[in-house]
XYZ file of C-alpha atoms in Angstrom:
326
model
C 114.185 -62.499 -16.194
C 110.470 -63.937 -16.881
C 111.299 -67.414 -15.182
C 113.155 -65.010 -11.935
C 109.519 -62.823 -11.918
C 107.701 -66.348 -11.942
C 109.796 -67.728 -8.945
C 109.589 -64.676 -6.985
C 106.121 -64.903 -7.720
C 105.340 -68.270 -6.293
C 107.446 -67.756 -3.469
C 105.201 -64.480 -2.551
C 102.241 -66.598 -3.494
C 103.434 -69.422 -1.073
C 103.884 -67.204 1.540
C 100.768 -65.189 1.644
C 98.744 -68.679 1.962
C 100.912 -69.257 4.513
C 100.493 -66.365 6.220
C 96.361 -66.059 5.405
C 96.787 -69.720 7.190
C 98.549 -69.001 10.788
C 96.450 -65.496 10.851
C 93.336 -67.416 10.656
C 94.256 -70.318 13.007
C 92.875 -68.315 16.197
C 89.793 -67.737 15.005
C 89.560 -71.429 13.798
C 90.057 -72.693 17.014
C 87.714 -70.201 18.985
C 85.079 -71.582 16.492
C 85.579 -74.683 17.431
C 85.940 -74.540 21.085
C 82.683 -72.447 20.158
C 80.830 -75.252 18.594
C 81.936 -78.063 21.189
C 80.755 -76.157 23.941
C 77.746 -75.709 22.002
C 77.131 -79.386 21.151
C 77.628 -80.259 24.730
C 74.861 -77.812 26.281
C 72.409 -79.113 23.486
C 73.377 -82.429 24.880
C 74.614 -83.506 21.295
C 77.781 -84.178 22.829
C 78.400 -86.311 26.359
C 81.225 -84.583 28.687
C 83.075 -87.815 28.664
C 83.634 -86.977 25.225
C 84.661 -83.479 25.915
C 87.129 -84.661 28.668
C 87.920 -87.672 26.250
C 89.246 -84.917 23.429
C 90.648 -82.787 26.109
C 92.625 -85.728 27.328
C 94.060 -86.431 23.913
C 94.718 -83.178 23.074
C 97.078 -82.527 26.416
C 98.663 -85.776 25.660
C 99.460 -84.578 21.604
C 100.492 -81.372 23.348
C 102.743 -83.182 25.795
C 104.530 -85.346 23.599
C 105.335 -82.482 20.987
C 106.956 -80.763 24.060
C 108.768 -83.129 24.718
C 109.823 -83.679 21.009
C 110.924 -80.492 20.461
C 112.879 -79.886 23.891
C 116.594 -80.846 22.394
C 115.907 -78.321 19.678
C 115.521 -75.229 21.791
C 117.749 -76.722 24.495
C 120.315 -76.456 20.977
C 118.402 -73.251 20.343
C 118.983 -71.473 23.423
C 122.334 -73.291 24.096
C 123.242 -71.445 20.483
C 122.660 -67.829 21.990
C 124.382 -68.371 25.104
C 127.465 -67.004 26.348
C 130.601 -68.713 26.068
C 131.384 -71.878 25.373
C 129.173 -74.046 27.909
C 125.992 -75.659 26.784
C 124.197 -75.065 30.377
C 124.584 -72.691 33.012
C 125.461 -73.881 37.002
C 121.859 -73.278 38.035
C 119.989 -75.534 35.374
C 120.098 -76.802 31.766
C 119.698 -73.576 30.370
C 122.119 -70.778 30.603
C 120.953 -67.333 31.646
C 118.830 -65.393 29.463
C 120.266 -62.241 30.535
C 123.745 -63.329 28.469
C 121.671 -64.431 25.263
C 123.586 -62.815 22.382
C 124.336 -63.382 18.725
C 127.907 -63.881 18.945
C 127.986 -67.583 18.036
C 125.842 -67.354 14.526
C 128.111 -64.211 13.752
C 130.991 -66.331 13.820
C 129.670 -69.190 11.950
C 128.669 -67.254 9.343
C 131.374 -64.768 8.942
C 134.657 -66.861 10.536
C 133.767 -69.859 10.189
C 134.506 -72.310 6.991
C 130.353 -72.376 7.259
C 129.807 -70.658 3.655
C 132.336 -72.334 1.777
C 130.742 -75.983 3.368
C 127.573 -74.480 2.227
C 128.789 -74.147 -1.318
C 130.078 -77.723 -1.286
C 126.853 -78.654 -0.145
C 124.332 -77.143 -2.365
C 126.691 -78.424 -5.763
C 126.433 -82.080 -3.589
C 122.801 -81.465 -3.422
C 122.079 -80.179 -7.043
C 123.730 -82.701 -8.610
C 121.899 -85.399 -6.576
C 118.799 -83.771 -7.192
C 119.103 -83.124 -10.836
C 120.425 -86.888 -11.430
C 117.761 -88.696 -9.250
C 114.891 -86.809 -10.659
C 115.643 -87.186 -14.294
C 115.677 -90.872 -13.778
C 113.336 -91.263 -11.062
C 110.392 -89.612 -12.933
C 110.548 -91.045 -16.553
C 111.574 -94.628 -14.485
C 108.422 -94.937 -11.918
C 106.190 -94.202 -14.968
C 107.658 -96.898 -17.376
C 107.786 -99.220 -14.643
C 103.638 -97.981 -13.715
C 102.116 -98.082 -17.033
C 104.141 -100.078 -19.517
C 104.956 -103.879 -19.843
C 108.215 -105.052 -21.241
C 110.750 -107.550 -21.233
C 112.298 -108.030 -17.867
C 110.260 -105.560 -16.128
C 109.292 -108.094 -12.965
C 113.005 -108.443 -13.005
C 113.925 -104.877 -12.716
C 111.244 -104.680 -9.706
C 112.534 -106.969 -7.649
C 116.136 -105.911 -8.169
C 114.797 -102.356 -7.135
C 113.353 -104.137 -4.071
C 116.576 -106.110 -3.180
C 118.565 -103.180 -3.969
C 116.669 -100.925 -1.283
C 116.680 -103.212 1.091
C 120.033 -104.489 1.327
C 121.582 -101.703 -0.175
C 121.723 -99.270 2.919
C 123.815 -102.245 4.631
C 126.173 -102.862 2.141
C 127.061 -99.479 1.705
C 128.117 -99.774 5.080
C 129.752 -102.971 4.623
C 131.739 -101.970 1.289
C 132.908 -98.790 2.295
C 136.451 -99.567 2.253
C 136.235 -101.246 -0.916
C 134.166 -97.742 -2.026
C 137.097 -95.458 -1.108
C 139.927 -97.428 -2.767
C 138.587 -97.895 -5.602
C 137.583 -93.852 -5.467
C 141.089 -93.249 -5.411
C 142.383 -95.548 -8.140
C 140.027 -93.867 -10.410
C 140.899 -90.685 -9.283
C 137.673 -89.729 -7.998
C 138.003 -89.008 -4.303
C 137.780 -85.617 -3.209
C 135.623 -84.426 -6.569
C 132.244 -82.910 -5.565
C 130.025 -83.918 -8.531
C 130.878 -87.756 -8.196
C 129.386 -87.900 -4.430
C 126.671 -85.928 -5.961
C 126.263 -89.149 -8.343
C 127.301 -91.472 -6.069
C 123.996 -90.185 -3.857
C 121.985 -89.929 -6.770
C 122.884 -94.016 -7.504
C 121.834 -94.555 -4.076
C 118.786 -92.968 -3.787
C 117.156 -93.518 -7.278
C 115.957 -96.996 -6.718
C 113.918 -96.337 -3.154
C 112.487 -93.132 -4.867
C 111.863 -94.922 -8.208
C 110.016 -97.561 -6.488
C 108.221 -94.896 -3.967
C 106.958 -92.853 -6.914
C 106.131 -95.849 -8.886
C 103.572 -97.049 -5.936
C 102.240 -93.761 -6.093
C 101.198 -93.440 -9.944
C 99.983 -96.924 -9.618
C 96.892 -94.998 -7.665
C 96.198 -92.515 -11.108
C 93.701 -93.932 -12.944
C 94.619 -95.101 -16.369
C 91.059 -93.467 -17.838
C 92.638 -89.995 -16.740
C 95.224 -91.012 -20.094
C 92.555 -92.841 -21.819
C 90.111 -89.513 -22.087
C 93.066 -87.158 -22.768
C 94.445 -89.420 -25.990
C 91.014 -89.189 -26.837
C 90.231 -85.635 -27.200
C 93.878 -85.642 -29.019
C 96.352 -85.530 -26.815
C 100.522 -86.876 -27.419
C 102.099 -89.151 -25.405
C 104.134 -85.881 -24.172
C 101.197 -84.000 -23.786
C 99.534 -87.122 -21.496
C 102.778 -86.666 -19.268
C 103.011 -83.231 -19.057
C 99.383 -82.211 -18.165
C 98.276 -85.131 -16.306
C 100.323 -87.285 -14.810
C 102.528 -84.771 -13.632
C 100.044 -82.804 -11.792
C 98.472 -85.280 -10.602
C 101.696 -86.756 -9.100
C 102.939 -83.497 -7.562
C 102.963 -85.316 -3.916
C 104.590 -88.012 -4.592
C 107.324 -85.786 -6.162
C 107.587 -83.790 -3.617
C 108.046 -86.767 -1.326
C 110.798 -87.650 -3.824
C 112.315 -84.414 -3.985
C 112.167 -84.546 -0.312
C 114.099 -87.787 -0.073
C 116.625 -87.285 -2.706
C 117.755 -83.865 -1.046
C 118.060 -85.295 2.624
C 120.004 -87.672 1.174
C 122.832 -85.680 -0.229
C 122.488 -82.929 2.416
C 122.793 -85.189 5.123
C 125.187 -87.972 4.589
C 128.285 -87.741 6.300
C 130.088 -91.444 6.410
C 130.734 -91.020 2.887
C 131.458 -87.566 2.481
C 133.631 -87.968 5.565
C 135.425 -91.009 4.012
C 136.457 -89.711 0.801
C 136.341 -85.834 0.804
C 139.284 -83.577 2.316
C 138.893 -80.307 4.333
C 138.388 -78.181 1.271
C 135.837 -79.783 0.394
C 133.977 -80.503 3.229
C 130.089 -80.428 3.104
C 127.746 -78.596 6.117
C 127.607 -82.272 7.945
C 131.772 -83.573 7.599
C 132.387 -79.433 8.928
C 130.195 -79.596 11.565
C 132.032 -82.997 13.246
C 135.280 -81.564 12.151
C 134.283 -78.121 14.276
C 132.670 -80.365 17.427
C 136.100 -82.574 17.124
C 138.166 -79.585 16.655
C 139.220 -78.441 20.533
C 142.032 -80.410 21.933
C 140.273 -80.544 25.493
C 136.750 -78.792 24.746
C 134.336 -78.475 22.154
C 132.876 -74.757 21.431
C 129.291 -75.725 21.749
C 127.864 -72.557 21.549
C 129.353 -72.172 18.668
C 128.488 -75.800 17.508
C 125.034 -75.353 18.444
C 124.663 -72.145 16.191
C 126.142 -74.523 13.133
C 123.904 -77.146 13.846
C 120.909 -75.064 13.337
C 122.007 -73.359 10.614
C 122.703 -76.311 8.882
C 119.374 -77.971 9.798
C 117.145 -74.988 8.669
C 117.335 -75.356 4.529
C 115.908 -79.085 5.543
C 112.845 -77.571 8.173
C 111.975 -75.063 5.427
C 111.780 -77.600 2.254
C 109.665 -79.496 4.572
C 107.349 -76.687 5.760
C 106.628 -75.404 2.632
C 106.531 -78.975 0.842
C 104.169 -80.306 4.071
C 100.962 -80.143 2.634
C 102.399 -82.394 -0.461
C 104.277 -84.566 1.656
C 101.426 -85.504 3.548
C 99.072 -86.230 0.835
C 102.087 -88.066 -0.962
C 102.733 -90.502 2.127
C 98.840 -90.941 2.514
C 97.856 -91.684 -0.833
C 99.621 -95.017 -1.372
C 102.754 -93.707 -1.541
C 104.493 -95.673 1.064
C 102.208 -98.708 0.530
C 104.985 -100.119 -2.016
């Protein structure tokens, strides 16, 4: 019950920065147009460098348009009626027939929440595995020396970088010998079959990043007493919260998105969110139902935009901070 109050509690705490955040924005921005303006009338600013920002500023603008067109082309194609993903008189159908037919089916005809199931047990166990190896690895592999360590980091480094290939390469291989063991079809073995995959990439990843801690951050807490436990718990974890978050990042796009795997070696009930939404877009004999479709496809990519919009500031820091120097 305490750890549920705790979680509810960060989530409210999360939010409410969040929200303090985009309320604020506005006023951030009129206080900066503010200032600019300012700066140019005082002449501490040219107006080739006002038009030079401007400029840049319609450019960033431009490209994120055109970045984010397919999703609310998929967005709007989702509440349209029918089956069509564009009406006769342009890409997008009429607003006047937006409805929510298509996301009621998904979510209460469709095989949607049983995919979702298989998806978050995929997920948790690739999670659970990858972090309980990736953390405890990246910091032996940062601060200790032993035996065949140089070894271990170059195998890391030739296993992430050929590994993605022969994955590829092997699959066949992969599913036969699946099914000798008996293993196809079973949930928690693609969970540790992801979890294999991703551990060395996100080992390696977090390992570049606690290279950047200093080692006098230890050095001062063993002196005023601290355990070796203690040093892990209350420094370098904190300190490394972006680079795990990076990590946790990683490791759960890589179980929720896989598909040649899953596809290869699970059957229909036990399809994940990515095999269910190729079997729905392969399902019509002479048509796909892409309204439909398009509703499934952003259901299935919102868990991934939200871990990423509440995980951004992290992320960023985490990928800035040496993190992807490695």
């Amino acid at each position: 019950m305490i750890a549920v109050v705790a979680i509810l509690a960060n989530v409210i705490g999360v939010l409410t920065t969040w929200a303090h955040e985009k309320v604020a924005w506005p006023m951030r921005a009129a206080r900066t147009a503010r200032l600019t303006f300012e700066q140019v009338r005082t002449g501490k600013r040219s107006v080739w460098d006002l038009a030079k920002t401007v400029a840049s500023t319609v450019g960033a603008i431009a490209v994120l348009v055109v970045l984010m067109f397919p999703i609310y082309w998929i967005f709007a194609a989702s509440l349209s009626e029918g089956a069509g993903l564009m009406s006769t008189d342009g890409v997008f159908a009429d607003p006047s027939t937006y409805n929510l037919d298509a996301y009621r089916w998904v979510l209460f005809e469709s095989a949607f929440p049983s995919a979702l199931l298989n998806s978050l047990i995929v997920v948790f166990v690739t999670v659970s595995v990858s972090m309980s190896v990736v953390i405890p690895g990246a910091y032996a592999l940062s601060r200790h020396e032993f035996r065949g360590r140089k070894k271990i980091l170059y195998g890391y480094v030739l296993f992430t970088q050929v590994g993605a290939g022969l994955s590829i390469a092997t699959l066949i291989a992969l599913y036969v010998l699946f099914v000798n063991f008996g293993l196809s079809n079973n949930l928690l073995v693609l969970g540790l079959f992801y979890a294999a995959g991703a551990i060395p990439f996100n080992t390696w990843l977090l390992k570049t990043f606690m290279d950047n801690i200093p080692i006098s951050y230890e050095e001062a807490a063993v002196i005023d007493g601290a355990s070796r436990w203690q040093v892990i718990r209350e420094v370098i974890l904190p300190l490394s919260k972006p680079g795990i978050a990076v990590v946790l990042v990683f490791t759960f796009l890589a179980g929720w998105n896989e598909f040649i795997v899953a596809q290869t070696l699970l059957r229909p009930e036990n399809y994940t969110l990515s095999v269910e939404l190729y079997a729905l877009a392969t399902s019509g004999q002479y048509d796909t139902p892409w309204t439909q479709f398009s509703a499934f496809a952003i259901l299935f990519a919102m868990p991934v935009a939200l871990i990423y919009f509440f995980a951004q500031s992290y992320v960023e820091s985490g990928l800035s901070f040496g993190g992807m120097e490695g």
